Amino acid sequence: MEWNQVKEVVEEIKKRTATPAYSLIIAVEKKPDIFSSKFGGVPYWDMKRDYPTDSEGNKLMLLAQLNLDRAEVEAPLPEQGMLQFFIGGDDVFGLDFDKPDEQNTFRVVYHEQVNYGITREDILALHPPVCTDEENEEYTPVFKEAVVDIAKNTVYMGIESYQFDKMFAEIVKEKFGTDIGNQTVYSVLDEEAFDKLAEEISNSGHWLLGYPYFTQSDPREYEEKYRIYDTLLFQMDSDYIENEDYVLWGDCGVGNFFINGEDLKRRDFSKVLYNWDCC
């Protein structure tokens, strides 16, 4: 296919899949505290609740938290409270490859209300594992605690989503009468056109909602039982700024958390699919 044809298909994909999402941007100049939207560090916690642990009773480490009181977000996200992501402290960052949707080695926690009377000292008394502590450095993708700013954007389905090849084929047939069958986009396009396409609708970076990015493949492509998790809840990509690592998933990978859209509307975070991969 010529690039002008591919470009036409891309514009149609954008029309069909455009959706609001929230970009998370590391703000290196800001100092984090326990109430910040941030990656890593000492978490906020509601002292009336039990601190999250894995199935063996080991305390989980904060991967990220998003203070929705201080962000301009809209449904289907909660418009207030604190959304947190915790992982187990092991060499696979709390991912159970056999049961990636059972929260035994990770946890997603939503606090409907934030108690701003809690202090850092209150939290430290719980002895939570912290990503920046020397003994945890090998067990977390977060190298440095960092505030994140939350900004609304429009995003489009990218080539990594398991539905992409099917949609691409449908649009090619509609517009040009060419049936490419079950071929992948990669096999249809030359390397230059494929790279242009990937760049045009890339979903790399850190996100709330939107479409996922992978360095390998979408786990829902080969396991139909995971397709109930139809909504990207949170994505954390590898990130290095001014030659300093802030986040690193293995060899420059990316982590994703998926939820069923109806569960998200109900504020039910008990069933979430966790995945990360790297090059």
Steps between C-alpha positions, in 0.01 A plus 500: 500500500610854425542736797219728374265200523627407845457860609137489389445184704666664801268800480200266496636309801535832682139589423372165626713466811559853632449501877596726792785391725733658752871534444722474807809718473788482747554845654866490601484845658227408752563348842270203581317444826261228615202669329667557163412329176829320458703197407654314794593633841310492828128446430197671640300259712169504685593385850156341543584243233742209504813575304515285182699178512564209269353153558786419740453813709790702358427870464469630147692795358345810346542506123287809439219705648270755337333766715174558314400781737778705344444400138238601245376157398158385389298179492558214465784581740405594856500879525629503855707289737830317455573214260805290584698215346715273719735220395686220673869539568648228280706477183190494278345807666210310651373345177358147520530383138250219558240711680555861394146603597507369856615765744719276712828661396375847412208719604292784362351713778247782481443741789170679446610776736850619590576587863735796475566480873716190453874568533806345345599381848162319532573313178861420587379343824339233280847417362401492134767385253616798293643483149791731577625296796822322409370151575209548255691634201494170309133436563329807356499671160492838676850638553402837639189637673347757265193722485284460188276762342172379348389647165203410281568389142334325209654165403442233235532125476862407435654206320563312825129451583382153410203645305720715276581254218133412457393865482781583258392215268134608512583857406736396218225285352238775535716771346703316238317171444810304601454197723814442707329229702661418833839643413659724758570863423871425538487240221302725264711817524865558427722598791491873429121515472456285811732724703313813384169339593625398844631849569179666380283326760746403771365458853833483680534701819306515827118502483172475681250349252558496126663215306793284608854485377712183519854406410389139444129428457157559648432219754134508398586393145576140592288460815135573425411477870694823552294693245249591771766754601403733220625827649855621556491636853866599542819475299852574625775505239876500547616860532839667515541875521827689463692170496344390829279192535165564664319183391648188343302182437769241430662594170301818422156339535156620601240405764121496453195453720166414336148501644150421376324822405191423706711423806671836461165678492405319823836591660568128540875447473503142630554348151789649306738348244866592558761458230848619423744409228831619360710471188 
